[in-house]
Amino acid sequence: MDNLTHSLVGALLGQAGLKRKTGLAMPTLIIAANIPDIDAIAVLLGGDEHLALRRGITHGPIAMVLLPLLLWGIMLWYDRWQTKRGARPEKRLPVDAKWLLMLAYIGCLSHPLFDWFNSYGIRLLEPFSSQWFYGDTIFIIDIWLWCALIAGVWLSLRGERRGQPSWRVPAITSMAAIILYIFANGLITGRAEQLTGRAVQSQFGIVPAMVVANPVPVQFWKREMLWRDSNHYGQGVFSAPDQVVLDPKIGQHEMSNTFALAELSKDKNAKAFLFWSRMPVLREELREESKVRILSDQRFGNPLVQDRFRVVVPTEQDAK
């Protein structure tokens, strides 16, 4: 998910009552909810190699043990440093080391959970396994999730400032609504994949090896449907509860072209892209009298983002 969502999740956990457990609880929860994204530094590598590094080692089990410990140590040091300088805020609660550590773990663990909900993918077991996991449940930037999170945090903060004893209730209510929203979207995704698989078989006589219900912005009741078998791929649209409309056009993804794949494996950007890609598509194109191979991913076919998720590789002959 985007970092605003992660930050709001940390803030909501704090407003649900966890912020009263120890001093520095709220900043610890918010920072912890974002800290696995330190892998964003990989974009400095340039090219497309960063795709193979994102949502991997810093989102895996070792990181989930070490990152909260690192943050915990920094927050303890910060509190002591402020105390020595006489700059520690008087209203800050005493720091309870055990609770602070627990909150660092809670905030940090919320990050891979919410990242798993979308179709971008996450390697939950890295470095023990490089398998990608996909929730296909909510769009990577979900405005309805934002609304629920902001409302819960804001109403809870307002109640707290007014001295209302029930100031935690809006945050807890928002949390319950978010759980129901995510669960409902999971049911929509499951239904969409089931019906689309049947529709592809009925309309094209193809039993798809993979069907993906790709969440779309704003319209949470809809899915961009993507399907493929060993040679073909196609798409469609699903609208809850049971409407499936398939695009009559079918393409060949060329992932069985062993010669082309062998050549692509020699290119570092293409190799990284293929490691990251869930539904790769390969096509050849003539550019200025030179033939190039273009790698893309079905999930990111929207013209607004497709340029960010494709690799152009000269053929072996042109590269020389």
mmCIF file of C-alpha atoms in Angstrom:
data_model
loop_
_atom_site.group_PDB
_atom_site.id
_atom_site.type_symbol
_atom_site.label_atom_id
_atom_site.label_comp_id
_atom_site.label_asym_id
_atom_site.label_seq_id
_atom_site.Cartn_x
_atom_site.Cartn_y
_atom_site.Cartn_z
ATOM 1 C CA MET A 1 0.000 0.000 0.000
ATOM 2 C CA ASP A 2 0.973 3.652 -0.184
ATOM 3 C CA ASN A 3 2.760 5.174 2.791
ATOM 4 C CA LEU A 4 -0.161 7.406 3.737
ATOM 5 C CA THR A 5 -2.233 4.272 4.318
ATOM 6 C CA HIS A 6 0.537 2.661 6.365
ATOM 7 C CA SER A 7 0.932 5.825 8.463
ATOM 8 C CA LEU A 8 -2.805 6.079 9.091
ATOM 9 C CA VAL A 9 -2.935 2.411 10.120
ATOM 10 C CA GLY A 10 -0.255 3.135 12.733
ATOM 11 C CA ALA A 11 -2.138 6.233 13.918
ATOM 12 C CA LEU A 12 -5.425 4.325 14.112
ATOM 13 C CA LEU A 13 -3.810 1.634 16.264
ATOM 14 C CA GLY A 14 -2.601 4.386 18.562
ATOM 15 C CA GLN A 15 -6.016 6.059 18.777
ATOM 16 C CA ALA A 16 -7.610 2.691 19.534
ATOM 17 C CA GLY A 17 -5.861 2.951 22.902
ATOM 18 C CA LEU A 18 -2.315 1.771 22.345
ATOM 19 C CA LYS A 19 -0.942 5.332 22.538
ATOM 20 C CA ARG A 20 -1.677 5.362 26.285
ATOM 21 C CA LYS A 21 0.520 2.333 26.995
ATOM 22 C CA THR A 22 3.844 4.175 26.941
ATOM 23 C CA GLY A 23 5.544 7.401 25.998
ATOM 24 C CA LEU A 24 6.510 7.698 22.306
ATOM 25 C CA ALA A 25 3.819 5.157 21.424
ATOM 26 C CA MET A 26 2.286 7.095 18.533
ATOM 27 C CA PRO A 27 5.515 7.955 16.671
ATOM 28 C CA THR A 28 6.737 4.396 17.211
ATOM 29 C CA LEU A 29 3.557 2.921 15.693
ATOM 30 C CA ILE A 30 3.619 5.263 12.693
ATOM 31 C CA ILE A 31 7.331 4.833 11.958
ATOM 32 C CA ALA A 32 7.129 1.063 12.466
ATOM 33 C CA ALA A 33 4.201 0.846 10.043
ATOM 34 C CA ASN A 34 6.426 2.392 7.347
ATOM 35 C CA ILE A 35 9.931 1.128 8.140
ATOM 36 C CA PRO A 36 9.901 -1.977 5.883
ATOM 37 C CA ASP A 37 9.791 0.430 2.932
ATOM 38 C CA ILE A 38 13.440 1.316 3.515
ATOM 39 C CA ASP A 39 13.964 -0.933 0.486
ATOM 40 C CA ALA A 40 12.762 2.038 -1.615
ATOM 41 C CA ILE A 41 16.416 3.060 -1.713
ATOM 42 C CA ALA A 42 16.741 0.390 -4.411
ATOM 43 C CA VAL A 43 15.352 2.858 -6.979
ATOM 44 C CA LEU A 44 18.769 4.542 -6.875
ATOM 45 C CA LEU A 45 20.109 1.570 -8.829
ATOM 46 C CA GLY A 46 18.330 2.878 -11.906
ATOM 47 C CA GLY A 47 16.826 0.730 -14.632
ATOM 48 C CA ASP A 48 14.408 -1.977 -13.545
ATOM 49 C CA GLU A 49 16.597 -3.890 -11.104
ATOM 50 C CA HIS A 50 14.776 -2.257 -8.201
ATOM 51 C CA LEU A 51 11.652 -4.297 -9.060
ATOM 52 C CA ALA A 52 13.450 -7.467 -7.985
ATOM 53 C CA LEU A 53 14.508 -5.887 -4.695
ATOM 54 C CA ARG A 54 11.268 -4.259 -3.573
ATOM 55 C CA ARG A 55 8.944 -5.967 -1.085
ATOM 56 C CA GLY A 56 11.487 -8.646 -0.372
ATOM 57 C CA ILE A 57 14.116 -8.902 2.357
ATOM 58 C CA THR A 58 12.823 -5.895 4.342
ATOM 59 C CA HIS A 59 9.329 -7.425 4.366
ATOM 60 C CA GLY A 60 10.390 -10.953 5.346
ATOM 61 C CA PRO A 61 10.635 -12.766 8.701
ATOM 62 C CA ILE A 62 14.202 -11.722 9.569
ATOM 63 C CA ALA A 63 13.349 -8.064 8.978
ATOM 64 C CA MET A 64 10.167 -8.459 11.046
ATOM 65 C CA VAL A 65 12.391 -9.497 13.950
ATOM 66 C CA LEU A 66 15.260 -7.032 13.511
ATOM 67 C CA LEU A 67 13.585 -3.821 12.282
ATOM 68 C CA PRO A 68 11.346 -3.405 15.382
ATOM 69 C CA LEU A 69 14.375 -4.006 17.611
ATOM 70 C CA LEU A 70 16.321 -1.332 15.743
ATOM 71 C CA LEU A 71 13.470 1.159 15.995
ATOM 72 C CA TRP A 72 12.967 0.314 19.689
ATOM 73 C CA GLY A 73 16.618 1.064 20.423
ATOM 74 C CA ILE A 74 16.456 4.378 18.555
ATOM 75 C CA MET A 75 13.290 5.485 20.375
ATOM 76 C CA LEU A 76 14.745 4.587 23.798
ATOM 77 C CA TRP A 77 17.907 6.509 22.960
ATOM 78 C CA TYR A 78 15.872 9.480 21.738
ATOM 79 C CA ASP A 79 13.873 9.669 24.986
ATOM 80 C CA ARG A 80 17.043 9.521 27.097
ATOM 81 C CA TRP A 81 18.785 12.059 24.886
ATOM 82 C CA GLN A 82 15.901 14.512 25.279
ATOM 83 C CA THR A 83 15.870 13.925 29.031
ATOM 84 C CA LYS A 84 19.604 14.717 29.356
ATOM 85 C CA ARG A 85 19.156 17.935 27.384
ATOM 86 C CA GLY A 86 16.138 18.932 29.450
ATOM 87 C CA ALA A 87 14.033 18.979 26.276
ATOM 88 C CA ARG A 88 11.726 16.088 27.086
ATOM 89 C CA PRO A 89 8.057 17.230 26.857
ATOM 90 C CA GLU A 90 6.421 17.300 30.287
ATOM 91 C CA LYS A 91 3.179 15.791 28.982
ATOM 92 C CA ARG A 92 4.894 12.729 27.543
ATOM 93 C CA LEU A 93 4.092 9.516 29.395
ATOM 94 C CA PRO A 94 6.980 7.594 30.959
ATOM 95 C CA VAL A 95 8.516 5.186 28.459
ATOM 96 C CA ASP A 96 7.717 1.570 29.228
ATOM 97 C CA ALA A 97 10.427 -0.389 27.396
ATOM 98 C CA LYS A 98 8.375 -3.591 27.134
ATOM 99 C CA TRP A 99 5.308 -1.867 25.735
ATOM 100 C CA LEU A 100 7.427 0.232 23.369
ATOM 101 C CA LEU A 101 8.991 -2.920 21.944
ATOM 102 C CA MET A 102 5.590 -4.564 21.577
ATOM 103 C CA LEU A 103 4.210 -1.543 19.706
ATOM 104 C CA ALA A 104 7.231 -1.531 17.395
ATOM 105 C CA TYR A 105 6.407 -5.126 16.467
ATOM 106 C CA ILE A 106 2.685 -4.453 16.066
ATOM 107 C CA GLY A 107 3.279 -1.470 13.775
ATOM 108 C CA CYS A 108 5.926 -3.253 11.726
ATOM 109 C CA LEU A 109 3.824 -6.393 11.219
ATOM 110 C CA SER A 110 0.914 -4.295 9.955
ATOM 111 C CA HIS A 111 3.032 -3.297 6.951
ATOM 112 C CA PRO A 112 3.418 -6.657 5.146
ATOM 113 C CA LEU A 113 -0.195 -7.487 6.021
ATOM 114 C CA PHE A 114 -1.539 -4.460 4.165
ATOM 115 C CA ASP A 115 0.974 -4.847 1.330
ATOM 116 C CA TRP A 116 -0.290 -8.390 0.794
ATOM 117 C CA PHE A 117 -3.846 -7.150 0.188
ATOM 118 C CA ASN A 118 -3.087 -5.754 -3.303
ATOM 119 C CA SER A 119 -1.986 -7.388 -6.547
ATOM 120 C CA TYR A 120 1.542 -5.921 -6.684
ATOM 121 C CA GLY A 121 2.849 -8.768 -4.577
ATOM 122 C CA ILE A 122 5.130 -9.346 -1.613
ATOM 123 C CA ARG A 123 7.781 -11.945 -0.766
ATOM 124 C CA LEU A 124 6.682 -12.783 2.765
ATOM 125 C CA LEU A 125 9.320 -15.494 3.294
ATOM 126 C CA GLU A 126 12.422 -13.759 1.918
ATOM 127 C CA PRO A 127 15.303 -14.718 2.278
ATOM 128 C CA PHE A 128 14.152 -18.301 2.897
ATOM 129 C CA SER A 129 11.952 -18.312 -0.199
ATOM 130 C CA SER A 130 11.549 -15.871 -3.080
ATOM 131 C CA GLN A 131 7.930 -16.839 -3.691
ATOM 132 C CA TRP A 132 5.586 -13.908 -4.328
ATOM 133 C CA PHE A 133 2.249 -13.734 -2.504
ATOM 134 C CA TYR A 134 -0.770 -11.770 -3.759
ATOM 135 C CA GLY A 135 -3.989 -10.866 -1.949
ATOM 136 C CA ASP A 136 -5.783 -9.288 -4.958
ATOM 137 C CA THR A 137 -8.223 -7.730 -2.500
ATOM 138 C CA ILE A 138 -7.892 -3.931 -2.546
ATOM 139 C CA PHE A 139 -6.294 -1.409 -4.897
ATOM 140 C CA ILE A 140 -2.817 -0.226 -3.955
ATOM 141 C CA ILE A 141 -4.194 3.275 -3.211
ATOM 142 C CA ASP A 142 -7.713 2.811 -1.870
ATOM 143 C CA ILE A 143 -9.686 6.024 -1.316
ATOM 144 C CA TRP A 144 -12.363 4.244 0.765
ATOM 145 C CA LEU A 145 -9.677 2.891 3.058
ATOM 146 C CA TRP A 146 -8.300 6.412 3.368
ATOM 147 C CA CYS A 147 -11.741 7.732 4.307
ATOM 148 C CA ALA A 148 -12.259 5.115 7.022
ATOM 149 C CA LEU A 149 -8.765 5.594 8.445
ATOM 150 C CA ILE A 150 -8.904 9.411 8.424
ATOM 151 C CA ALA A 151 -12.402 9.469 9.936
ATOM 152 C CA GLY A 152 -11.398 7.059 12.697
ATOM 153 C CA VAL A 153 -8.233 8.968 13.601
ATOM 154 C CA TRP A 154 -9.801 12.444 13.362
ATOM 155 C CA LEU A 155 -12.981 11.654 15.328
ATOM 156 C CA SER A 156 -10.958 9.864 17.986
ATOM 157 C CA LEU A 157 -8.519 12.764 18.315
ATOM 158 C CA ARG A 158 -11.400 15.256 18.535
ATOM 159 C CA GLY A 159 -13.092 13.226 21.270
ATOM 160 C CA GLU A 160 -9.822 12.929 23.180
ATOM 161 C CA ARG A 161 -9.212 16.687 23.056
ATOM 162 C CA ARG A 162 -12.717 17.300 24.363
ATOM 163 C CA GLY A 163 -12.120 14.937 27.244
ATOM 164 C CA GLN A 164 -14.727 12.399 26.145
ATOM 165 C CA PRO A 165 -14.298 9.045 27.923
ATOM 166 C CA SER A 166 -15.314 7.221 24.727
ATOM 167 C CA TRP A 167 -12.599 8.800 22.546
ATOM 168 C CA ARG A 168 -11.276 5.357 21.535
ATOM 169 C CA VAL A 169 -14.644 4.254 20.092
ATOM 170 C CA PRO A 170 -14.341 5.981 16.657
ATOM 171 C CA ALA A 171 -10.941 4.376 16.070
ATOM 172 C CA ILE A 172 -12.180 0.932 17.099
ATOM 173 C CA THR A 173 -15.318 1.354 14.973
ATOM 174 C CA SER A 174 -13.196 2.393 11.996
ATOM 175 C CA MET A 175 -10.977 -0.639 12.526
ATOM 176 C CA ALA A 176 -14.006 -2.953 12.517
ATOM 177 C CA ALA A 177 -15.347 -1.296 9.343
ATOM 178 C CA ILE A 178 -11.981 -1.725 7.613
ATOM 179 C CA ILE A 179 -11.866 -5.427 8.501
ATOM 180 C CA LEU A 180 -15.367 -5.910 7.066
ATOM 181 C CA TYR A 181 -14.459 -3.903 3.951
ATOM 182 C CA ILE A 182 -11.371 -6.005 3.291
ATOM 183 C CA PHE A 183 -13.288 -9.238 3.935
ATOM 184 C CA ALA A 184 -16.067 -8.178 1.518
ATOM 185 C CA ASN A 185 -13.495 -7.313 -1.137
ATOM 186 C CA GLY A 186 -11.916 -10.714 -0.675
ATOM 187 C CA LEU A 187 -15.282 -12.335 -1.358
ATOM 188 C CA ILE A 188 -15.720 -10.178 -4.480
ATOM 189 C CA THR A 189 -12.295 -11.243 -5.742
ATOM 190 C CA GLY A 190 -13.001 -14.921 -5.158
ATOM 191 C CA ARG A 191 -16.364 -14.678 -6.928
ATOM 192 C CA ALA A 192 -14.851 -12.746 -9.841
ATOM 193 C CA GLU A 193 -12.099 -15.305 -10.421
ATOM 194 C CA GLN A 194 -14.519 -18.224 -10.224
ATOM 195 C CA LEU A 195 -17.025 -16.772 -12.711
ATOM 196 C CA THR A 196 -14.341 -15.499 -15.084
ATOM 197 C CA GLY A 197 -12.705 -18.914 -15.266
ATOM 198 C CA ARG A 198 -16.037 -20.407 -16.272
ATOM 199 C CA ALA A 199 -16.707 -17.644 -18.804
ATOM 200 C CA VAL A 200 -13.320 -18.086 -20.511
ATOM 201 C CA GLN A 201 -13.915 -21.807 -20.856
ATOM 202 C CA SER A 202 -17.438 -21.274 -22.186
ATOM 203 C CA GLN A 203 -16.611 -18.434 -24.607
ATOM 204 C CA PHE A 204 -13.191 -19.506 -25.896
ATOM 205 C CA GLY A 205 -12.968 -23.189 -25.051
ATOM 206 C CA ILE A 206 -9.845 -22.485 -22.986
ATOM 207 C CA VAL A 207 -9.278 -23.650 -19.412
ATOM 208 C CA PRO A 208 -7.174 -20.801 -17.968
ATOM 209 C CA ALA A 209 -4.161 -21.771 -15.877
ATOM 210 C CA MET A 210 -4.344 -18.425 -14.069
ATOM 211 C CA VAL A 211 -7.172 -15.974 -13.418
ATOM 212 C CA VAL A 212 -6.431 -12.746 -11.562
ATOM 213 C CA ALA A 213 -9.034 -10.292 -10.303
ATOM 214 C CA ASN A 214 -7.118 -7.026 -10.383
ATOM 215 C CA PRO A 215 -8.667 -4.359 -8.081
ATOM 216 C CA VAL A 216 -9.335 -0.978 -9.688
ATOM 217 C CA PRO A 217 -9.396 2.568 -8.242
ATOM 218 C CA VAL A 218 -12.547 3.812 -6.443
ATOM 219 C CA GLN A 219 -14.944 1.189 -7.842
ATOM 220 C CA PHE A 220 -14.307 -1.509 -5.256
ATOM 221 C CA TRP A 221 -17.192 -3.596 -6.607
ATOM 222 C CA LYS A 222 -15.395 -4.015 -9.934
ATOM 223 C CA ARG A 223 -12.343 -5.984 -11.021
ATOM 224 C CA GLU A 224 -10.143 -5.929 -14.094
ATOM 225 C CA MET A 225 -10.088 -9.600 -14.999
ATOM 226 C CA LEU A 226 -6.874 -11.083 -16.366
ATOM 227 C CA TRP A 227 -6.485 -14.656 -17.537
ATOM 228 C CA ARG A 228 -3.952 -16.817 -19.337
ATOM 229 C CA ASP A 229 -3.033 -20.383 -20.220
ATOM 230 C CA SER A 230 0.290 -21.743 -21.476
ATOM 231 C CA ASN A 231 0.085 -19.715 -24.709
ATOM 232 C CA HIS A 232 -2.817 -17.258 -24.678
ATOM 233 C CA TYR A 233 -3.930 -14.351 -22.547
ATOM 234 C CA GLY A 234 -6.924 -12.058 -22.338
ATOM 235 C CA GLN A 235 -8.861 -9.721 -20.129
ATOM 236 C CA GLY A 236 -12.323 -8.582 -19.147
ATOM 237 C CA VAL A 237 -14.335 -6.749 -16.515
ATOM 238 C CA PHE A 238 -16.262 -8.063 -13.531
ATOM 239 C CA SER A 239 -18.974 -6.129 -11.665
ATOM 240 C CA ALA A 240 -20.407 -7.547 -8.445
ATOM 241 C CA PRO A 241 -22.342 -9.629 -7.868
ATOM 242 C CA ASP A 242 -21.997 -11.734 -11.033
ATOM 243 C CA GLN A 243 -21.496 -9.760 -14.259
ATOM 244 C CA VAL A 244 -18.522 -10.830 -16.398
ATOM 245 C CA VAL A 245 -17.742 -9.185 -19.744
ATOM 246 C CA LEU A 246 -14.741 -10.632 -21.595
ATOM 247 C CA ASP A 247 -12.724 -8.812 -24.228
ATOM 248 C CA PRO A 248 -13.066 -10.847 -27.462
ATOM 249 C CA LYS A 249 -9.423 -10.178 -28.336
ATOM 250 C CA ILE A 250 -6.945 -12.885 -27.329
ATOM 251 C CA GLY A 251 -3.173 -12.490 -27.499
ATOM 252 C CA GLN A 252 -0.147 -14.767 -27.213
ATOM 253 C CA HIS A 253 2.134 -13.909 -24.319
ATOM 254 C CA GLU A 254 5.156 -15.738 -25.854
ATOM 255 C CA MET A 255 6.379 -17.049 -22.503
ATOM 256 C CA SER A 256 7.004 -20.393 -24.163
ATOM 257 C CA ASN A 257 9.544 -18.808 -26.543
ATOM 258 C CA THR A 258 12.609 -20.425 -24.987
ATOM 259 C CA PHE A 259 15.066 -18.809 -27.422
ATOM 260 C CA ALA A 260 13.851 -15.272 -26.646
ATOM 261 C CA LEU A 261 13.783 -15.978 -22.903
ATOM 262 C CA ALA A 262 17.355 -17.272 -23.034
ATOM 263 C CA GLU A 263 18.446 -14.013 -24.676
ATOM 264 C CA LEU A 264 16.473 -11.907 -22.186
ATOM 265 C CA SER A 265 18.109 -13.682 -19.255
ATOM 266 C CA LYS A 266 21.412 -12.055 -20.305
ATOM 267 C CA ASP A 267 19.977 -8.572 -19.767
ATOM 268 C CA LYS A 268 20.018 -7.509 -16.100
ATOM 269 C CA ASN A 269 16.885 -5.365 -16.384
ATOM 270 C CA ALA A 270 14.915 -8.051 -18.198
ATOM 271 C CA LYS A 271 16.076 -10.690 -15.722
ATOM 272 C CA ALA A 272 14.952 -8.538 -12.788
ATOM 273 C CA PHE A 273 11.630 -7.821 -14.500
ATOM 274 C CA LEU A 274 10.919 -11.500 -15.130
ATOM 275 C CA PHE A 275 11.697 -12.297 -11.497
ATOM 276 C CA TRP A 276 9.203 -9.644 -10.389
ATOM 277 C CA SER A 277 6.528 -10.125 -13.040
ATOM 278 C CA ARG A 278 3.486 -12.231 -12.274
ATOM 279 C CA MET A 279 1.879 -12.218 -15.724
ATOM 280 C CA PRO A 280 4.665 -11.374 -18.194
ATOM 281 C CA VAL A 281 3.953 -10.646 -21.845
ATOM 282 C CA LEU A 282 6.650 -10.564 -24.521
ATOM 283 C CA ARG A 283 6.310 -8.963 -27.926
ATOM 284 C CA GLU A 284 8.670 -7.874 -30.669
ATOM 285 C CA GLU A 285 8.570 -4.475 -32.304
ATOM 286 C CA LEU A 286 10.478 -2.719 -35.071
ATOM 287 C CA ARG A 287 11.961 0.607 -33.976
ATOM 288 C CA GLU A 288 14.061 2.665 -36.387
ATOM 289 C CA GLU A 289 14.810 -0.424 -38.475
ATOM 290 C CA SER A 290 15.953 -2.329 -35.393
ATOM 291 C CA LYS A 291 13.994 -5.103 -33.754
ATOM 292 C CA VAL A 292 13.497 -4.923 -29.993
ATOM 293 C CA ARG A 293 11.776 -7.158 -27.476
ATOM 294 C CA ILE A 294 9.337 -5.542 -25.061
ATOM 295 C CA LEU A 295 8.505 -7.137 -21.728
ATOM 296 C CA SER A 296 5.362 -5.993 -19.916
ATOM 297 C CA ASP A 297 2.965 -7.308 -17.299
ATOM 298 C CA GLN A 298 -0.781 -7.824 -17.765
ATOM 299 C CA ARG A 299 -1.512 -6.247 -14.377
ATOM 300 C CA PHE A 300 -0.130 -2.903 -15.513
ATOM 301 C CA GLY A 301 -1.641 -2.406 -18.947
ATOM 302 C CA ASN A 302 -3.189 0.969 -18.100
ATOM 303 C CA PRO A 303 -1.632 3.685 -20.313
ATOM 304 C CA LEU A 304 -1.080 5.861 -17.223
ATOM 305 C CA VAL A 305 1.348 3.372 -15.656
ATOM 306 C CA GLN A 306 2.438 0.911 -18.332
ATOM 307 C CA ASP A 307 5.629 2.823 -19.190
ATOM 308 C CA ARG A 308 6.829 2.319 -15.608
ATOM 309 C CA PHE A 309 6.367 -1.430 -15.829
ATOM 310 C CA ARG A 310 7.975 -2.580 -19.024
ATOM 311 C CA VAL A 311 11.466 -3.272 -20.323
ATOM 312 C CA VAL A 312 12.743 -2.700 -23.847
ATOM 313 C CA VAL A 313 15.614 -4.999 -24.821
ATOM 314 C CA PRO A 314 17.476 -5.030 -28.155
ATOM 315 C CA THR A 315 17.678 -8.411 -29.839
ATOM 316 C CA GLU A 316 20.976 -10.235 -29.685
ATOM 317 C CA GLN A 317 21.820 -9.201 -33.222
ATOM 318 C CA ASP A 318 21.080 -5.501 -32.646
ATOM 319 C CA ALA A 319 22.888 -5.472 -29.299
ATOM 320 C CA LYS A 320 26.099 -6.336 -31.123
#
